[in-house]
Amino acid sequence: MSFQLAEPKLEYLAIRVKDLDKAVSFYSALPGFSILSEENNLAYFSSSPNQRAFLILEDTPFGKECGLKPKKLARFSLRVKDAASYLWLLDILQKGNQPVEKVVDTPKGKAFTVRDPEGNQITFFLDHKQNETPFLYTLGKIHLNVFDSKESFHFFKEDLGLETFMDNGKYFHLSPNSWLGMNEKDIFVEEEETEVLGLDFLTVSLPNQQELKRLSDHLNEAGIDYFQDQKLTIVTVFDKSQVEWWFVDRENRKGRH
């Protein structure tokens, strides 16, 4: 039986931006967004002061542009807690100055997309899955552009132990209500020491330290480069498109992120 992670949960993502002030202004103006803190050139966002951050913005003023190639992050999606909130949000944005793209309304669900000042796409969606939290938004889906879909599939399934579903393994569970999708694109894969604007890292929590240890042992046995701190509170590894994955201990997790 191949290695499989137990109870992974997508927690947040970090995006490098060239103009942090402009990005903070944009996200702060989105209805229902709450800025938790700004510190050390980082800004933390959620939809409530009582909710952990689901988005971190990193100030990277000298970051390299991707040029004509797509970014690693195709889009990230936030699940809206109910129909009334979804319609409220869509109405505000359509009446304001924020362009709304790709409005979808089907019996299976509703969704629309907006772009931040640096072109990162945020999709708000409503589906029939029950939202287990009282928060307006929860992080639901991450779509990645990958350089090689076969290599990425092997990494996500065999090396990280994510469970596949739908479209012949094109999608991977990151928790019961969130998942990862991938599209093969000619993306920019940075050289060492190069900071590329856009997605920097994803954070996934595991239920306890024992599960972190099991992941660490698996990566070590597979000969995959990774990092773990001395107290084994975090394990980090780069995927095939050089997106960094942070795995943390959910049981002993502290702070807002």
CSV table of C-alpha atoms in Angstrom, one decimal:
chain,number,residue,atom,x,y,z
A,1,MET,CA,0.0,0.0,0.0
A,2,SER,CA,1.4,3.4,-1.0
A,3,PHE,CA,2.0,6.2,1.6
A,4,GLN,CA,-1.0,8.3,2.4
A,5,LEU,CA,-1.3,11.3,4.8
A,6,ALA,CA,-3.9,11.1,7.5
A,7,GLU,CA,-6.3,14.0,7.9
A,8,PRO,CA,-4.5,16.8,6.1
A,9,LYS,CA,-6.1,20.2,6.3
A,10,LEU,CA,-5.3,23.1,4.0
A,11,GLU,CA,-4.7,26.1,6.3
A,12,TYR,CA,-3.4,29.1,4.3
A,13,LEU,CA,-1.3,30.2,1.4
A,14,ALA,CA,1.3,33.0,1.0
A,15,ILE,CA,1.6,35.2,-2.0
A,16,ARG,CA,4.6,37.4,-2.9
A,17,VAL,CA,3.5,40.9,-4.1
A,18,LYS,CA,5.6,43.7,-5.5
A,19,ASP,CA,3.5,46.5,-3.9
A,20,LEU,CA,2.3,45.4,-0.4
A,21,ASP,CA,0.5,48.7,0.3
A,22,LYS,CA,-1.6,48.4,-2.9
A,23,ALA,CA,-2.3,44.8,-2.3
A,24,VAL,CA,-3.4,45.4,1.4
A,25,SER,CA,-5.7,48.2,0.2
A,26,PHE,CA,-7.3,45.9,-2.3
A,27,TYR,CA,-7.9,43.0,0.1
A,28,SER,CA,-9.0,45.3,2.9
A,29,ALA,CA,-11.7,46.7,0.6
A,30,LEU,CA,-13.1,43.3,-0.3
A,31,PRO,CA,-16.4,42.9,1.7
A,32,GLY,CA,-15.9,40.6,4.7
A,33,PHE,CA,-12.1,40.6,4.6
A,34,SER,CA,-10.4,41.3,7.9
A,35,ILE,CA,-6.7,42.2,8.3
A,36,LEU,CA,-5.4,40.5,11.4
A,37,SER,CA,-2.0,42.0,11.5
A,38,GLU,CA,0.9,43.5,9.6
A,39,GLU,CA,4.4,42.6,10.7
A,40,ASN,CA,7.8,42.1,9.2
A,41,ASN,CA,6.6,42.9,5.7
A,42,LEU,CA,3.8,40.4,6.0
A,43,ALA,CA,0.0,41.0,6.1
A,44,TYR,CA,-2.4,38.4,7.4
A,45,PHE,CA,-6.0,38.2,6.3
A,46,SER,CA,-9.1,36.2,7.2
A,47,SER,CA,-12.8,36.9,7.4
A,48,SER,CA,-13.0,37.5,11.1
A,49,PRO,CA,-10.7,38.7,13.9
A,50,ASN,CA,-11.4,35.3,15.6
A,51,GLN,CA,-10.5,33.2,12.5
A,52,ARG,CA,-7.0,32.1,11.7
A,53,ALA,CA,-5.4,33.7,8.6
A,54,PHE,CA,-6.1,32.0,5.3
A,55,LEU,CA,-4.0,34.4,3.2
A,56,ILE,CA,-0.6,35.9,3.8
A,57,LEU,CA,0.8,38.7,1.6
A,58,GLU,CA,4.6,39.0,1.5
A,59,ASP,CA,6.3,42.3,0.5
A,60,THR,CA,8.8,41.4,-2.3
A,61,PRO,CA,9.6,44.7,-4.0
A,62,PHE,CA,12.5,43.2,-6.0
A,63,GLY,CA,10.7,40.0,-6.9
A,64,LYS,CA,11.0,38.7,-10.5
A,65,GLU,CA,8.0,38.9,-12.8
A,66,CYS,CA,6.9,35.7,-14.7
A,67,GLY,CA,6.9,37.6,-18.0
A,68,LEU,CA,4.5,36.1,-20.5
A,69,LYS,CA,4.3,32.8,-18.7
A,70,PRO,CA,1.5,31.9,-16.3
A,71,LYS,CA,2.0,32.1,-12.6
A,72,LYS,CA,2.2,28.9,-10.4
A,73,LEU,CA,-1.1,29.8,-8.8
A,74,ALA,CA,-3.9,29.6,-11.3
A,75,ARG,CA,-6.4,30.8,-8.6
A,76,PHE,CA,-7.4,30.2,-5.0
A,77,SER,CA,-11.1,29.8,-4.0
A,78,LEU,CA,-13.0,30.8,-0.9
A,79,ARG,CA,-16.2,29.0,0.1
A,80,VAL,CA,-18.9,31.5,1.1
A,81,LYS,CA,-20.9,30.3,4.1
A,82,ASP,CA,-24.4,30.7,2.7
A,83,ALA,CA,-26.5,31.9,-0.2
A,84,ALA,CA,-27.5,35.2,1.4
A,85,SER,CA,-23.8,36.1,2.0
A,86,TYR,CA,-22.9,35.1,-1.6
A,87,LEU,CA,-25.6,37.3,-3.1
A,88,TRP,CA,-24.7,40.2,-0.8
A,89,LEU,CA,-21.0,39.9,-1.8
A,90,LEU,CA,-21.7,39.6,-5.6
A,91,ASP,CA,-24.1,42.6,-5.5
A,92,ILE,CA,-21.6,44.9,-3.7
A,93,LEU,CA,-18.8,44.0,-6.1
A,94,GLN,CA,-21.0,44.3,-9.2
A,95,LYS,CA,-22.2,47.7,-8.1
A,96,GLY,CA,-18.7,48.9,-7.2
A,97,ASN,CA,-15.6,49.5,-9.2
A,98,GLN,CA,-14.3,45.9,-8.9
A,99,PRO,CA,-14.5,43.9,-12.2
A,100,VAL,CA,-16.2,40.6,-11.7
A,101,GLU,CA,-15.2,37.7,-14.0
A,102,LYS,CA,-16.5,34.3,-14.9
A,103,VAL,CA,-19.9,34.4,-13.1
A,104,VAL,CA,-21.2,30.8,-12.9
A,105,ASP,CA,-24.7,29.9,-11.7
A,106,THR,CA,-25.7,26.2,-12.0
A,107,PRO,CA,-27.8,23.8,-10.0
A,108,LYS,CA,-24.5,22.4,-8.5
A,109,GLY,CA,-23.2,25.8,-7.3
A,110,LYS,CA,-22.4,29.4,-7.9
A,111,ALA,CA,-19.1,31.2,-8.4
A,112,PHE,CA,-17.4,34.3,-9.6
A,113,THR,CA,-13.8,35.5,-9.8
A,114,VAL,CA,-12.0,38.8,-9.2
A,115,ARG,CA,-8.3,39.7,-9.6
A,116,ASP,CA,-6.0,41.5,-7.2
A,117,PRO,CA,-3.7,44.4,-8.4
A,118,GLU,CA,-1.0,41.9,-9.5
A,119,GLY,CA,-3.3,39.6,-11.4
A,120,ASN,CA,-3.8,36.9,-8.8
A,121,GLN,CA,-7.3,35.3,-9.2
A,122,ILE,CA,-9.7,34.8,-6.2
A,123,THR,CA,-12.8,32.8,-6.8
A,124,PHE,CA,-15.7,33.0,-4.4
A,125,PHE,CA,-18.0,30.0,-4.6
A,126,LEU,CA,-21.1,28.6,-3.0
A,127,ASP,CA,-21.9,24.9,-3.1
A,128,HIS,CA,-24.1,22.4,-1.3
A,129,LYS,CA,-21.5,21.2,1.2
A,130,GLN,CA,-22.2,22.3,4.7
A,131,ASN,CA,-19.8,24.9,6.1
A,132,GLU,CA,-18.7,23.6,9.4
A,133,THR,CA,-17.5,27.0,10.7
A,134,PRO,CA,-19.3,30.3,11.4
A,135,PHE,CA,-16.9,32.3,9.3
A,136,LEU,CA,-18.0,34.1,6.2
A,137,TYR,CA,-15.2,32.6,4.1
A,138,THR,CA,-13.1,29.5,4.4
A,139,LEU,CA,-10.3,28.4,2.1
A,140,GLY,CA,-11.7,25.8,-0.2
A,141,LYS,CA,-9.8,25.1,-3.4
A,142,ILE,CA,-6.3,25.8,-4.8
A,143,HIS,CA,-5.6,25.4,-8.5
A,144,LEU,CA,-1.9,25.2,-9.5
A,145,ASN,CA,-0.3,25.6,-12.8
A,146,VAL,CA,2.4,22.9,-13.0
A,147,PHE,CA,5.3,22.4,-15.3
A,148,ASP,CA,4.9,18.7,-15.8
A,149,SER,CA,1.6,17.1,-14.8
A,150,LYS,CA,3.0,13.5,-14.7
A,151,GLU,CA,5.8,14.5,-12.3
A,152,SER,CA,3.5,16.6,-10.2
A,153,PHE,CA,0.9,13.8,-10.0
A,154,HIS,CA,3.6,11.4,-8.8
A,155,PHE,CA,4.8,14.0,-6.2
A,156,PHE,CA,1.4,14.8,-4.8
A,157,LYS,CA,0.2,11.2,-4.7
A,158,GLU,CA,3.3,9.2,-3.9
A,159,ASP,CA,5.6,11.6,-2.2
A,160,LEU,CA,3.1,13.7,-0.2
A,161,GLY,CA,0.5,11.0,0.0
A,162,LEU,CA,-2.5,13.0,-1.0
A,163,GLU,CA,-5.7,11.2,-2.0
A,164,THR,CA,-6.7,11.6,-5.6
A,165,PHE,CA,-10.3,12.0,-7.0
A,166,MET,CA,-12.1,13.1,-10.2
A,167,ASP,CA,-10.7,13.5,-13.7
A,168,ASN,CA,-8.2,10.6,-13.6
A,169,GLY,CA,-6.3,12.0,-10.6
A,170,LYS,CA,-6.2,15.6,-11.6
A,171,TYR,CA,-7.5,16.6,-8.2
A,172,PHE,CA,-6.3,15.8,-4.7
A,173,HIS,CA,-8.1,16.0,-1.3
A,174,LEU,CA,-6.5,18.5,1.1
A,175,SER,CA,-9.4,18.0,3.6
A,176,PRO,CA,-13.0,16.9,3.4
A,177,ASN,CA,-14.1,20.3,2.1
A,178,SER,CA,-10.9,21.5,0.3
A,179,TRP,CA,-8.9,20.2,-2.6
A,180,LEU,CA,-6.0,20.9,-5.0
A,181,GLY,CA,-6.3,21.0,-8.7
A,182,MET,CA,-3.6,21.2,-11.3
A,183,ASN,CA,-3.2,22.4,-14.9
A,184,GLU,CA,-0.1,21.7,-17.0
A,185,LYS,CA,1.3,25.1,-18.2
A,186,ASP,CA,4.6,26.5,-19.3
A,187,ILE,CA,5.2,28.2,-16.0
A,188,PHE,CA,8.2,30.0,-14.8
A,189,VAL,CA,10.3,27.8,-12.5
A,190,GLU,CA,12.8,29.9,-10.6
A,191,GLU,CA,16.5,29.4,-10.3
A,192,GLU,CA,18.0,29.1,-6.8
A,193,GLU,CA,17.8,32.4,-4.8
A,194,THR,CA,15.3,33.9,-7.2
A,195,GLU,CA,12.1,35.2,-5.7
A,196,VAL,CA,9.2,35.1,-8.1
A,197,LEU,CA,6.1,37.1,-7.6
A,198,GLY,CA,2.9,35.1,-6.9
A,199,LEU,CA,2.5,31.9,-4.9
A,200,ASP,CA,5.3,31.3,-2.4
A,201,PHE,CA,4.1,28.5,-0.1
A,202,LEU,CA,1.0,26.5,1.1
A,203,THR,CA,0.5,25.4,4.6
A,204,VAL,CA,-1.2,22.1,5.4
A,205,SER,CA,-1.8,20.9,9.0
A,206,LEU,CA,-1.6,17.3,10.1
A,207,PRO,CA,-3.5,16.0,13.2
A,208,ASN,CA,-0.5,15.6,15.5
A,209,GLN,CA,3.3,15.3,15.7
A,210,GLN,CA,3.2,11.6,15.1
A,211,GLU,CA,1.8,12.2,11.6
A,212,LEU,CA,4.5,14.8,10.9
A,213,LYS,CA,7.1,12.2,12.0
A,214,ARG,CA,5.5,9.7,9.6
A,215,LEU,CA,5.8,12.2,6.7
A,216,SER,CA,9.4,13.0,7.6
A,217,ASP,CA,10.3,9.3,7.7
A,218,HIS,CA,8.6,8.7,4.4
A,219,LEU,CA,10.4,11.6,2.7
A,220,ASN,CA,13.7,10.4,4.1
A,221,GLU,CA,13.2,6.9,2.9
A,222,ALA,CA,12.2,8.2,-0.6
A,223,GLY,CA,15.4,10.3,-0.8
A,224,ILE,CA,13.5,13.6,-1.1
A,225,ASP,CA,15.1,16.8,0.1
A,226,TYR,CA,13.1,18.3,3.0
A,227,PHE,CA,13.5,20.4,6.1
A,228,GLN,CA,12.3,19.8,9.7
A,229,ASP,CA,13.0,21.8,12.7
A,230,GLN,CA,14.6,20.3,15.8
A,231,LYS,CA,11.3,20.1,17.8
A,232,LEU,CA,9.5,18.6,14.8
A,233,THR,CA,6.8,21.2,14.6
A,234,ILE,CA,7.2,21.8,10.9
A,235,VAL,CA,8.3,19.8,7.8
A,236,THR,CA,8.8,21.7,4.5
A,237,VAL,CA,9.4,20.4,1.0
A,238,PHE,CA,9.4,21.8,-2.5
A,239,ASP,CA,7.1,20.3,-5.2
A,240,LYS,CA,8.1,19.9,-8.8
A,241,SER,CA,7.1,23.5,-9.7
A,242,GLN,CA,9.1,24.9,-6.8
A,243,VAL,CA,6.1,25.7,-4.6
A,244,GLU,CA,7.1,25.2,-1.0
A,245,TRP,CA,4.7,23.1,1.1
A,246,TRP,CA,4.7,23.6,4.9
A,247,PHE,CA,3.3,20.8,7.0
A,248,VAL,CA,2.6,21.7,10.7
A,249,ASP,CA,1.3,20.0,13.8
A,250,ARG,CA,-2.4,20.9,14.2
A,251,GLU,CA,-2.6,19.6,17.7
A,252,ASN,CA,0.1,21.9,19.0
A,253,ARG,CA,-0.3,24.8,16.6
A,254,LYS,CA,0.0,28.3,18.1
A,255,GLY,CA,-0.7,31.8,16.9
A,256,ARG,CA,-2.9,33.0,14.1
A,257,HIS,CA,-1.2,31.3,11.3
